[in-house]
Short mmCIF file of C-alpha atoms in Angstrom, two decimals:
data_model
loop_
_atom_site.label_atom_id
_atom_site.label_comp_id
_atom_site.label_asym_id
_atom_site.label_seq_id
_atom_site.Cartn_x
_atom_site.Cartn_y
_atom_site.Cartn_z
CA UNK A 187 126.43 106.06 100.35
CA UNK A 188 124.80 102.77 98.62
CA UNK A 189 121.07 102.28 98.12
CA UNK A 190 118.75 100.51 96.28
CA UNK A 191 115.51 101.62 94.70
CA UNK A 192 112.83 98.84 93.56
CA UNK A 193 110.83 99.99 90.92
CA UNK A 194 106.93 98.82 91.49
CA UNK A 195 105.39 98.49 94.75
CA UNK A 196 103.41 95.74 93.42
CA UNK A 197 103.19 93.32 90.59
CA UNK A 198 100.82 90.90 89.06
CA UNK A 199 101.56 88.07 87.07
CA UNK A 200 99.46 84.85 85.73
CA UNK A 201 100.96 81.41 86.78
CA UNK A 202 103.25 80.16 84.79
CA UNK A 203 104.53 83.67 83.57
CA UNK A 204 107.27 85.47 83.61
CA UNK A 205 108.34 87.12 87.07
CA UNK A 206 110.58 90.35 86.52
CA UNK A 207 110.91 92.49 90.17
CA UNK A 208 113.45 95.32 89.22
CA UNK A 209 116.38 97.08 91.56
CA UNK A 210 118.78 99.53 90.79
CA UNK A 211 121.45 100.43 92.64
CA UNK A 212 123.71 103.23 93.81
CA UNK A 213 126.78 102.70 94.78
CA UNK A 214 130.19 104.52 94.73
CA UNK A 215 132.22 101.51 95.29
CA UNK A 216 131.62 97.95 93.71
CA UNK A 217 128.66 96.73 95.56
CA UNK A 218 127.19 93.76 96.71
CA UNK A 219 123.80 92.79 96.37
CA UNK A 220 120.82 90.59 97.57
CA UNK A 221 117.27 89.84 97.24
CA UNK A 222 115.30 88.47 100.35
CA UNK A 223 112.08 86.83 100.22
CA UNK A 224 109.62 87.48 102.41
CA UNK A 225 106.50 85.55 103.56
CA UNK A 226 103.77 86.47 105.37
CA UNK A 227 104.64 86.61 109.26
CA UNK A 228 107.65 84.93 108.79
CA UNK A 229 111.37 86.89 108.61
CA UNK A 230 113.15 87.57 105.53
CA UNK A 231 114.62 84.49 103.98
CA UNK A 232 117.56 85.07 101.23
CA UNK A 233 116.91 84.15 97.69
CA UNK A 234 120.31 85.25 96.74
CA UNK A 235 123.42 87.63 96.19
CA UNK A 236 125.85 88.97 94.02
CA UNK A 237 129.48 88.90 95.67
CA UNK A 238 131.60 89.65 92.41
CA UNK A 239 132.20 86.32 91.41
CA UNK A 240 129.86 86.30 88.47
CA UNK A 241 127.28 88.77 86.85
CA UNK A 242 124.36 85.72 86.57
CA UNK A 243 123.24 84.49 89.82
CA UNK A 244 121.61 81.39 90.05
CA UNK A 245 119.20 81.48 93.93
CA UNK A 246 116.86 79.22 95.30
CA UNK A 247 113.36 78.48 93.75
CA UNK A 248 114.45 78.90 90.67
CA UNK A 249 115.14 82.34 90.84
CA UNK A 250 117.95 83.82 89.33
CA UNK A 251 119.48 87.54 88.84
CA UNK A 252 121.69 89.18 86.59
CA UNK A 253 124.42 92.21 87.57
CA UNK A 254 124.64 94.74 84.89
CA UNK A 255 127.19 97.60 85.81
CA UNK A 256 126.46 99.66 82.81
CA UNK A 257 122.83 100.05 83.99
CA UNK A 258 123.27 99.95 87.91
CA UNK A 259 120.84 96.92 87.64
CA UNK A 260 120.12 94.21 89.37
CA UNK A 261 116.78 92.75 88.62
CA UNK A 262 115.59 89.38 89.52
CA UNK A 263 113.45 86.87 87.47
CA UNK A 264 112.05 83.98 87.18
CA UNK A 265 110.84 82.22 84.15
CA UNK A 266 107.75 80.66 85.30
CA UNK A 267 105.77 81.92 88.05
CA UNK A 268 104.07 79.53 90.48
CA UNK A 269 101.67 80.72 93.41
CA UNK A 270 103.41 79.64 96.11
CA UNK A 271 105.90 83.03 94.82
CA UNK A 272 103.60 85.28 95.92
CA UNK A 273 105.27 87.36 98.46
CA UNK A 274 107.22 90.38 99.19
CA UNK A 275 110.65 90.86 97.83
CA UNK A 276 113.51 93.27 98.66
CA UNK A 277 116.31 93.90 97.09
CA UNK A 278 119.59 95.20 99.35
CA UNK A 279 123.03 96.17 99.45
CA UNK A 280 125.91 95.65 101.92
CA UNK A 281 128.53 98.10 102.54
CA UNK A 282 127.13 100.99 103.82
CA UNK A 283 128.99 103.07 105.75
CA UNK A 284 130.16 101.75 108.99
CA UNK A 285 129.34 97.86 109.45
CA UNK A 286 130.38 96.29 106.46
CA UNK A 287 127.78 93.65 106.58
CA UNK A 288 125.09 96.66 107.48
CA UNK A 289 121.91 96.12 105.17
CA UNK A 290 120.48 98.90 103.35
CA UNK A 291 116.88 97.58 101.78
CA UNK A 292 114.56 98.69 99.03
CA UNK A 293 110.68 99.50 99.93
CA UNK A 294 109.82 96.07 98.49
CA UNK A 295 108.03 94.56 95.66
CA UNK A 296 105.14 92.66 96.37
CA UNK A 297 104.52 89.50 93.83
CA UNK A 298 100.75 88.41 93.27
CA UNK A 299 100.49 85.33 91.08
CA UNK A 300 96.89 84.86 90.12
CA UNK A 301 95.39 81.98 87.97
CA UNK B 179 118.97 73.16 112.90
CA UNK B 180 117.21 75.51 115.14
CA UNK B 181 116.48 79.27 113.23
CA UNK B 182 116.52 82.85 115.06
CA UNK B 183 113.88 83.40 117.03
CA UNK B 184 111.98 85.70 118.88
CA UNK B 185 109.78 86.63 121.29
CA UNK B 186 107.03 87.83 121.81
CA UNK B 187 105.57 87.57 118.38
CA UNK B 188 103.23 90.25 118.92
CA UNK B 189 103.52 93.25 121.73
CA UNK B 190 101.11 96.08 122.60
CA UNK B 191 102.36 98.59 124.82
CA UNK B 192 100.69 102.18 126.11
CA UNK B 193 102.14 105.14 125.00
CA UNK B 194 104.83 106.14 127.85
CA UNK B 195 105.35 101.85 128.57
CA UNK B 196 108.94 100.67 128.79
CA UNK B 197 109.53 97.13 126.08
CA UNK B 198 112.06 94.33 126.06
CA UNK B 199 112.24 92.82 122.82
CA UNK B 200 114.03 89.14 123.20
CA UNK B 201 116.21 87.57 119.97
CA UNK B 202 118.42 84.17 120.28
CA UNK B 203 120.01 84.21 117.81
CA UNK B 204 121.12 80.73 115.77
CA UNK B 205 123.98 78.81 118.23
CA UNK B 206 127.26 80.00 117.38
CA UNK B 207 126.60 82.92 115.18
CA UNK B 208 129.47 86.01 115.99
CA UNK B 209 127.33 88.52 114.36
CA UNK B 210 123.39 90.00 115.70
CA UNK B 211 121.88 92.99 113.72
CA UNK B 212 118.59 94.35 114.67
CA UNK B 213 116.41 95.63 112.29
CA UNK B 214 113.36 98.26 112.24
CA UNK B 215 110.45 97.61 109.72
CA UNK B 216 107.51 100.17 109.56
CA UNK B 217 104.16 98.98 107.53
CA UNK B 218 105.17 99.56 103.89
CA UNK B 219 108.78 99.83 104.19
CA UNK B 220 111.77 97.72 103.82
CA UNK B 221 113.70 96.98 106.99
CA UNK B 222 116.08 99.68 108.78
CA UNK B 223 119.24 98.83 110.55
CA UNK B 224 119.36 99.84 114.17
CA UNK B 225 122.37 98.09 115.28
CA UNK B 226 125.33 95.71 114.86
CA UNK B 227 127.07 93.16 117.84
CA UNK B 228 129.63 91.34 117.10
CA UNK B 229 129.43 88.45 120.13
CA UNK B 230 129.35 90.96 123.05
CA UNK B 231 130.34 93.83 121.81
CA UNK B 232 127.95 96.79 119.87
CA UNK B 233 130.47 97.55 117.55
CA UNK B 234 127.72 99.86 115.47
CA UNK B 235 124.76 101.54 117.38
CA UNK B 236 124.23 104.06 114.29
CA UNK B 237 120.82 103.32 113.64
CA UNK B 238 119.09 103.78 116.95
CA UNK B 239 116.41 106.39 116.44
CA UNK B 240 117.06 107.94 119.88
CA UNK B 241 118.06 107.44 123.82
CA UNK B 242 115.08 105.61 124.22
CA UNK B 243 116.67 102.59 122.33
CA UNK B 244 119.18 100.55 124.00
CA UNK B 245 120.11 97.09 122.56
CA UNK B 246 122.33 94.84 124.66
CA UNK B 247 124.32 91.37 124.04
CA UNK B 248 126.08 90.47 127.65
CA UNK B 249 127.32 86.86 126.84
CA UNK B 250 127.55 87.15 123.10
CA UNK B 251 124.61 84.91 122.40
CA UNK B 252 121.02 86.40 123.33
CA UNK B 253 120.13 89.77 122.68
CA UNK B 254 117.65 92.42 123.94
CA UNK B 255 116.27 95.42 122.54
CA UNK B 256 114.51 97.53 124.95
CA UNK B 257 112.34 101.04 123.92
CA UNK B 258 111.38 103.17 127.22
CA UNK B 259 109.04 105.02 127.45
CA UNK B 260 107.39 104.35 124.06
CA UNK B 261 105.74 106.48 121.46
CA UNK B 262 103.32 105.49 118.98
CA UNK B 263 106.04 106.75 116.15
CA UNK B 264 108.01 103.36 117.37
CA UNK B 265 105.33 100.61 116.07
CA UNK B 266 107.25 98.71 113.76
CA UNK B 267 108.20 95.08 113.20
CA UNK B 268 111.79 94.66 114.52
CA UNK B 269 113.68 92.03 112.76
CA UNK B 270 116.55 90.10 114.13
CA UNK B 271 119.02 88.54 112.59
CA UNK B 272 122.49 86.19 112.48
CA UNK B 273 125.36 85.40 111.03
CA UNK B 274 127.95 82.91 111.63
CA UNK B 275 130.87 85.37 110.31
CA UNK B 276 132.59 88.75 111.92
CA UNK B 277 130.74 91.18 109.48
CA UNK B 278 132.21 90.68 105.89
CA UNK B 279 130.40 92.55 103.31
CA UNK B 280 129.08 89.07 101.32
CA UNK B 281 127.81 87.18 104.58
CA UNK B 282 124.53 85.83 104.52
CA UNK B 283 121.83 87.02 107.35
CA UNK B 284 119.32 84.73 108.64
CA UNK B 285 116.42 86.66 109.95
CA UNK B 286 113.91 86.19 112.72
CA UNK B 287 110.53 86.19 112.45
CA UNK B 288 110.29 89.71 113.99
CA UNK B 289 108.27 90.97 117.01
CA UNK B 290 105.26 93.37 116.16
CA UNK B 291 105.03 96.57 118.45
CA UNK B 292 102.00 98.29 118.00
CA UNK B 293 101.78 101.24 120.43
CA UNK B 294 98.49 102.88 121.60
#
């Protein structure tokens, strides 16, 4: 069955840092991958996936996220942190037994961006 | 365009009270999942329509949970006879495809169920 662990309940950065929010993944067939973004009282908004086509994945905001089979990684960044990122994060995977679309979430990393 | 929304925002129910749960979902989307987020946790799939049909029902926690999608546009989620293990935020959410592993989701803003 595929999951996805998110290492770091919470992380701090300065603005204008480096954002790193790590997943792993388990999978026994290829998987596919997302991170959603979410804001407070507002629903999950996608930042972006991995579908195969190629192992950097440029998303919105200027996030990006790179697939690394060897390490069953797939840990977003950003190279510049600004405090409107602050937010929750999850990472997910598709696939799961049953519905192929079926989500299967991480517990979430949540982003503070202080000055 | 219009997103998915959902209503109420916020519900309080006793312990023992039947909920409906409303989603409508974006205008033309084939596929509704329902999700179930406790405080602290990422969301949990419940269950899967594709238009009218609850093609994956998996997910439900028990009996008391019954999702329905008559006319393959608007959903409801009902909990009877509620316990205070339920009180979650339950996420909705769209897509415009038939279920394909890479499709994008667009998510509702949720409905928070806090049972006393």
């Amino acid at each position: 069955a595929q999951s996805v662990t998110q290492l770091g309940s919470h992380v701090s950065v300065s603005e204008g840092a480096l954002v790193l929010l790590r997943c792993n993944y388990s999978s026994s067939v290829p998987p596919y991958l997302f991170w959603y973004v979410q804001y407070p009282n507002q629903g999950l908004q996608l930042l972006l996936k991995y579908t195969s086509a190629a192992t950097l994945v440029k998303g919105i905001n200027g996030f990006e996220a790179e697939f690394k089979k060897s390490e069953t990684s797939f840990h977003l960044t950003k190279p510049s942190a600004h405090m409107s990122d602050a937010a929750e994060y999850f990472c997910a995977v598709s696939g799961a037994t049953g519905t192929a679309s079926k989500l299967t979430f991480g517990t979430g990393t949540r982003l503070q961006v202080t000055l | 365009g219009a997103g998915v929304s959902q209503s109420p925002r916020y519900k309080v129910a006793k312990r023992g009270q039947d909920v409906a749960l409303r989603c409508d979902p974006i205008s033309g989307h084939v596929s509704l999942f329902w999700y179930q987020q406790a405080l602290g946790q990422g969301p949990e799939f419940l269950t899967y329509f594709q238009n009218e049909a609850q093609l994956d029902k998996s997910g439900l926690p028990s009996d008391r949970f019954f999702a329905e999608r008559p006319e393959g546009s608007v959903s409801t989620l009902k909990i009877q006879r509620t316990q205070q293990e339920d009180s979650a935020v339950y996420l909705c959410a769209s897509s415009p495809t038939s279920g394909g592993f890479t499709d994008t989701q667009y998510f509702g803003p949720g409905t928070r169920l806090t049972v006393l």
